Structures are given as structure tokens and as C-alpha cells.
Amino acid sequence: MKLLVINGPNLNFLGIREKGIYGSESYEGLVERLQEKAKQDGIELECFQNNGEGAIIDRIQKAYFDKTDGIIINPGAYAHYSIAIRDALASIEVPKIEVHISNVYKREEFRHKSVITPVCTGEILGLGLNGYFLAMDAMKELCK
Ligand code: DQA
């Protein structure tokens, strides 16, 4: 199984930004742990992070050609308004799981709406970085 984890803007700043919300583990630490799990579970995993909308869309489109089996995406703030990322995800017919580290519903009202959720298979939020690992486990079932 070939999985792609996409992290959007400012998620490369994990461990630096708003630690009370996102925790103290770095993005690099997260990727290392995800790769360890992938190895144990026999999953081919690519972790992609970019701060730009266009680069994220390009990577989603590439997933169509490189035969990715499933996409786990934390779109960061783009979740709340990027119709372009939503359209890119809608173009690819593989299981997609949206992840948010924080419980966006407990936060500012502008975070309560995601334009991405309707084109995803499911969503995991508010469980910290553990959400990415849970999404990987869910993918094992979804991609069977
Ligand atoms: C986030 C929530 C978004 O509202 C925010 O803009 C982020 C991170 C999360 O993982 O909780 O950058 O996606």
C-alpha cells in the first residue's frame, strides 16, 4: 500500500508555533515516527509539506499518476477556504482522510467550517499528532 501524507501551511513549524495548541514535537520528529510506523506496517509512505496552495495541488495531481492508494491531508488554514485544494482532492478517486491536530470546533468560528471535509472519506481532529497515526490505521482498512 502506497500512502501520501500532505501537510499544508505552517505545519513545518510544529514544535515552534503555538505549542499549547500543537504540542512541542517538531515536524521532522513527526515524519520520523510516521516513517517508522510505515516500515513496521509494510506501507510505502511519502510525507509532503508545503506552504503554498499550488504546490499542494500539484502534489495531489501527481498522486493520480504515481498510483497512490490513499491520501491523508492536514490542509492547515487552507481547510477553511481553499476550493482549489478541494477540487484537486475531488478529482482523485482514492480514500482521503482529513486530519486536524487541534479540535477546530473549540476554537475561533472561522475554523469551524472546512471546505475539504465533504470530499474526504472521513476526518480525525482534536487528537493531537496521534490523529495522523490513527489515519494510517484507518487507511489499512479503507485500502483493502
Ligand atoms: C490545523 C487547524 C487550522 O485551523 C490551522 O490553520 C492550522 C492547523 C490543525 O491541525 O489543527 O494550521 O489544521
mmCIF file of C-alpha atoms and ligand atoms in Angstrom:
data_model
loop_
_atom_site.group_PDB
_atom_site.id
_atom_site.type_symbol
_atom_site.label_atom_id
_atom_site.label_comp_id
_atom_site.label_asym_id
_atom_site.label_seq_id
_atom_site.Cartn_x
_atom_site.Cartn_y
_atom_site.Cartn_z
ATOM 1 C CA MET A 1 0.000 0.000 0.000
ATOM 2 C CA LYS A 2 1.271 3.400 -1.013
ATOM 3 C CA LEU A 3 0.189 6.335 1.166
ATOM 4 C CA LEU A 4 0.741 10.066 0.905
ATOM 5 C CA VAL A 5 0.600 12.378 3.930
ATOM 6 C CA ILE A 6 0.222 16.038 2.973
ATOM 7 C CA ASN A 7 0.742 18.838 5.468
ATOM 8 C CA GLY A 8 -0.177 22.365 4.482
ATOM 9 C CA PRO A 9 0.999 25.811 5.568
ATOM 10 C CA ASN A 10 2.801 26.373 8.870
ATOM 11 C CA LEU A 11 2.825 22.687 9.776
ATOM 12 C CA ASN A 12 6.580 22.669 9.126
ATOM 13 C CA PHE A 13 6.608 24.918 12.222
ATOM 14 C CA LEU A 14 5.321 22.211 14.557
ATOM 15 C CA GLY A 15 7.227 22.419 17.834
ATOM 16 C CA ILE A 16 7.777 26.136 17.267
ATOM 17 C CA ARG A 17 4.290 27.553 16.657
ATOM 18 C CA GLU A 18 1.625 27.810 19.398
ATOM 19 C CA LYS A 19 2.927 24.865 21.437
ATOM 20 C CA GLY A 20 -0.106 24.983 23.737
ATOM 21 C CA ILE A 21 -2.249 24.032 20.746
ATOM 22 C CA TYR A 22 0.029 21.939 18.533
ATOM 23 C CA GLY A 23 2.489 20.478 21.075
ATOM 24 C CA SER A 24 6.264 20.516 21.218
ATOM 25 C CA GLU A 25 7.176 17.793 18.734
ATOM 26 C CA SER A 26 8.806 19.060 15.540
ATOM 27 C CA TYR A 27 7.556 18.323 12.021
ATOM 28 C CA GLU A 28 10.740 16.319 11.410
ATOM 29 C CA GLY A 29 10.059 14.264 14.564
ATOM 30 C CA LEU A 30 6.530 13.543 13.383
ATOM 31 C CA VAL A 31 7.748 12.440 9.943
ATOM 32 C CA GLU A 32 10.368 10.175 11.505
ATOM 33 C CA ARG A 33 7.735 8.478 13.662
ATOM 34 C CA LEU A 34 5.308 8.135 10.748
ATOM 35 C CA GLN A 35 8.037 6.542 8.636
ATOM 36 C CA GLU A 36 8.847 4.126 11.484
ATOM 37 C CA LYS A 37 5.195 3.063 11.663
ATOM 38 C CA ALA A 38 5.011 2.744 7.885
ATOM 39 C CA LYS A 39 8.048 0.452 7.918
ATOM 40 C CA GLN A 40 6.522 -1.717 10.655
ATOM 41 C CA ASP A 41 3.190 -1.909 8.808
ATOM 42 C CA GLY A 42 4.716 -2.550 5.373
ATOM 43 C CA ILE A 43 3.413 0.734 3.973
ATOM 44 C CA GLU A 44 5.227 2.829 1.374
ATOM 45 C CA LEU A 45 4.843 6.356 2.753
ATOM 46 C CA GLU A 46 5.676 9.786 1.417
ATOM 47 C CA CYS A 47 5.331 12.824 3.665
ATOM 48 C CA PHE A 48 4.940 16.086 1.763
ATOM 49 C CA GLN A 49 4.747 19.546 3.304
ATOM 50 C CA ASN A 50 4.328 22.847 1.535
ATOM 51 C CA ASN A 51 3.169 26.309 2.472
ATOM 52 C CA GLY A 52 1.720 27.068 -0.950
ATOM 53 C CA GLU A 53 -1.657 26.168 -2.391
ATOM 54 C CA GLY A 54 -0.318 25.483 -5.918
ATOM 55 C CA ALA A 55 2.389 23.082 -4.732
ATOM 56 C CA ILE A 56 -0.176 21.134 -2.689
ATOM 57 C CA ILE A 57 -2.479 20.897 -5.722
ATOM 58 C CA ASP A 58 0.429 19.753 -7.921
ATOM 59 C CA ARG A 59 1.273 17.016 -5.391
ATOM 60 C CA ILE A 60 -2.342 15.828 -5.227
ATOM 61 C CA GLN A 61 -2.478 15.631 -9.045
ATOM 62 C CA LYS A 62 0.813 13.704 -9.089
ATOM 63 C CA ALA A 63 -0.816 11.145 -6.751
ATOM 64 C CA TYR A 64 -3.132 10.203 -9.633
ATOM 65 C CA PHE A 65 -0.185 9.282 -11.849
ATOM 66 C CA ASP A 66 2.027 7.628 -9.233
ATOM 67 C CA LYS A 67 -0.784 5.278 -8.152
ATOM 68 C CA THR A 68 -1.079 6.439 -4.547
ATOM 69 C CA ASP A 69 -3.629 4.270 -2.716
ATOM 70 C CA GLY A 70 -4.720 6.835 -0.130
ATOM 71 C CA ILE A 71 -4.187 10.450 0.922
ATOM 72 C CA ILE A 72 -4.038 11.777 4.487
ATOM 73 C CA ILE A 73 -4.157 15.571 4.487
ATOM 74 C CA ASN A 74 -3.890 18.281 7.082
ATOM 75 C CA PRO A 75 -4.575 21.313 4.888
ATOM 76 C CA GLY A 76 -3.859 23.756 7.736
ATOM 77 C CA ALA A 77 -5.722 27.023 7.246
ATOM 78 C CA TYR A 78 -6.473 26.094 3.609
ATOM 79 C CA ALA A 79 -9.106 23.716 5.020
ATOM 80 C CA HIS A 80 -11.271 26.709 5.720
ATOM 81 C CA TYR A 81 -11.297 28.286 2.265
ATOM 82 C CA SER A 82 -9.333 26.548 -0.486
ATOM 83 C CA ILE A 83 -11.871 25.447 -3.082
ATOM 84 C CA ALA A 84 -8.895 24.720 -5.366
ATOM 85 C CA ILE A 85 -7.458 22.094 -2.973
ATOM 86 C CA ARG A 86 -10.953 20.674 -2.506
ATOM 87 C CA ASP A 87 -11.365 20.350 -6.295
ATOM 88 C CA ALA A 88 -7.957 18.656 -6.626
ATOM 89 C CA LEU A 89 -8.893 16.099 -3.939
ATOM 90 C CA ALA A 90 -12.284 15.525 -5.550
ATOM 91 C CA SER A 91 -10.508 14.656 -8.835
ATOM 92 C CA ILE A 92 -8.776 11.626 -7.326
ATOM 93 C CA GLU A 93 -10.855 8.573 -6.521
ATOM 94 C CA VAL A 94 -8.889 7.126 -3.601
ATOM 95 C CA PRO A 95 -9.702 7.164 0.134
ATOM 96 C CA LYS A 96 -8.880 10.548 1.671
ATOM 97 C CA ILE A 97 -8.713 11.383 5.377
ATOM 98 C CA GLU A 98 -8.599 14.967 6.642
ATOM 99 C CA VAL A 99 -6.610 15.436 9.857
ATOM 100 C CA HIS A 100 -6.540 18.395 12.212
ATOM 101 C CA ILE A 101 -4.258 18.322 15.230
ATOM 102 C CA SER A 102 -6.467 20.653 17.256
ATOM 103 C CA ASN A 103 -10.202 20.494 17.883
ATOM 104 C CA VAL A 104 -11.116 23.261 15.469
ATOM 105 C CA TYR A 105 -14.673 23.413 16.881
ATOM 106 C CA LYS A 106 -13.339 24.609 20.235
ATOM 107 C CA ARG A 107 -11.505 27.456 18.515
ATOM 108 C CA GLU A 108 -12.384 30.617 16.533
ATOM 109 C CA GLU A 109 -15.559 30.424 14.475
ATOM 110 C CA PHE A 110 -13.669 30.804 11.173
ATOM 111 C CA ARG A 111 -12.103 27.388 11.865
ATOM 112 C CA HIS A 112 -15.465 25.653 12.259
ATOM 113 C CA LYS A 113 -16.002 25.261 8.534
ATOM 114 C CA SER A 114 -13.883 23.033 6.310
ATOM 115 C CA VAL A 115 -14.474 23.060 2.561
ATOM 116 C CA ILE A 116 -12.316 19.907 2.363
ATOM 117 C CA THR A 117 -14.370 17.537 4.559
ATOM 118 C CA PRO A 118 -17.173 16.933 2.001
ATOM 119 C CA VAL A 119 -14.702 15.438 -0.499
ATOM 120 C CA CYS A 120 -12.957 13.239 2.094
ATOM 121 C CA THR A 121 -13.862 9.745 3.242
ATOM 122 C CA GLY A 122 -13.545 10.821 6.872
ATOM 123 C CA GLU A 123 -11.973 13.246 9.302
ATOM 124 C CA ILE A 124 -9.921 12.957 12.503
ATOM 125 C CA LEU A 125 -9.493 16.030 14.683
ATOM 126 C CA GLY A 126 -8.585 17.170 18.154
ATOM 127 C CA LEU A 127 -6.419 14.145 18.999
ATOM 128 C CA GLY A 128 -3.050 15.825 18.548
ATOM 129 C CA LEU A 129 -0.376 14.252 16.361
ATOM 130 C CA ASN A 130 -1.889 10.866 17.155
ATOM 131 C CA GLY A 131 -4.502 11.717 14.512
ATOM 132 C CA TYR A 132 -2.000 11.012 11.719
ATOM 133 C CA PHE A 133 -1.254 7.533 13.130
ATOM 134 C CA LEU A 134 -4.947 6.753 13.555
ATOM 135 C CA ALA A 135 -5.496 7.861 9.957
ATOM 136 C CA MET A 136 -2.793 5.432 8.803
ATOM 137 C CA ASP A 137 -4.527 2.594 10.649
ATOM 138 C CA ALA A 138 -7.877 3.599 9.124
ATOM 139 C CA MET A 139 -6.267 3.576 5.652
ATOM 140 C CA LYS A 140 -5.235 -0.051 6.129
ATOM 141 C CA GLU A 141 -8.944 -0.928 6.268
ATOM 142 C CA LEU A 142 -10.051 1.549 3.578
ATOM 143 C CA CYS A 143 -7.455 0.408 1.036
ATOM 144 C CA LYS A 144 -8.088 -3.349 1.447
HETATM 145 C C1 DQA B 1 -4.968 22.926 11.874
HETATM 146 C C2 DQA B 1 -6.149 23.821 12.214
HETATM 147 C C3 DQA B 1 -6.211 25.015 11.283
HETATM 148 O O1 DQA B 1 -7.303 25.864 11.630
HETATM 149 C C4 DQA B 1 -4.932 25.827 11.382
HETATM 150 O O2 DQA B 1 -4.968 26.904 10.456
HETATM 151 C C5 DQA B 1 -3.712 25.005 11.210
HETATM 152 C C6 DQA B 1 -3.659 23.697 11.849
HETATM 153 C C7 DQA B 1 -4.810 21.758 12.870
HETATM 154 O O3 DQA B 1 -4.087 20.835 12.546
HETATM 155 O O4 DQA B 1 -5.378 21.789 13.963
HETATM 156 O O5 DQA B 1 -2.736 25.423 10.599
HETATM 157 O O6 DQA B 1 -5.179 22.351 10.590
#
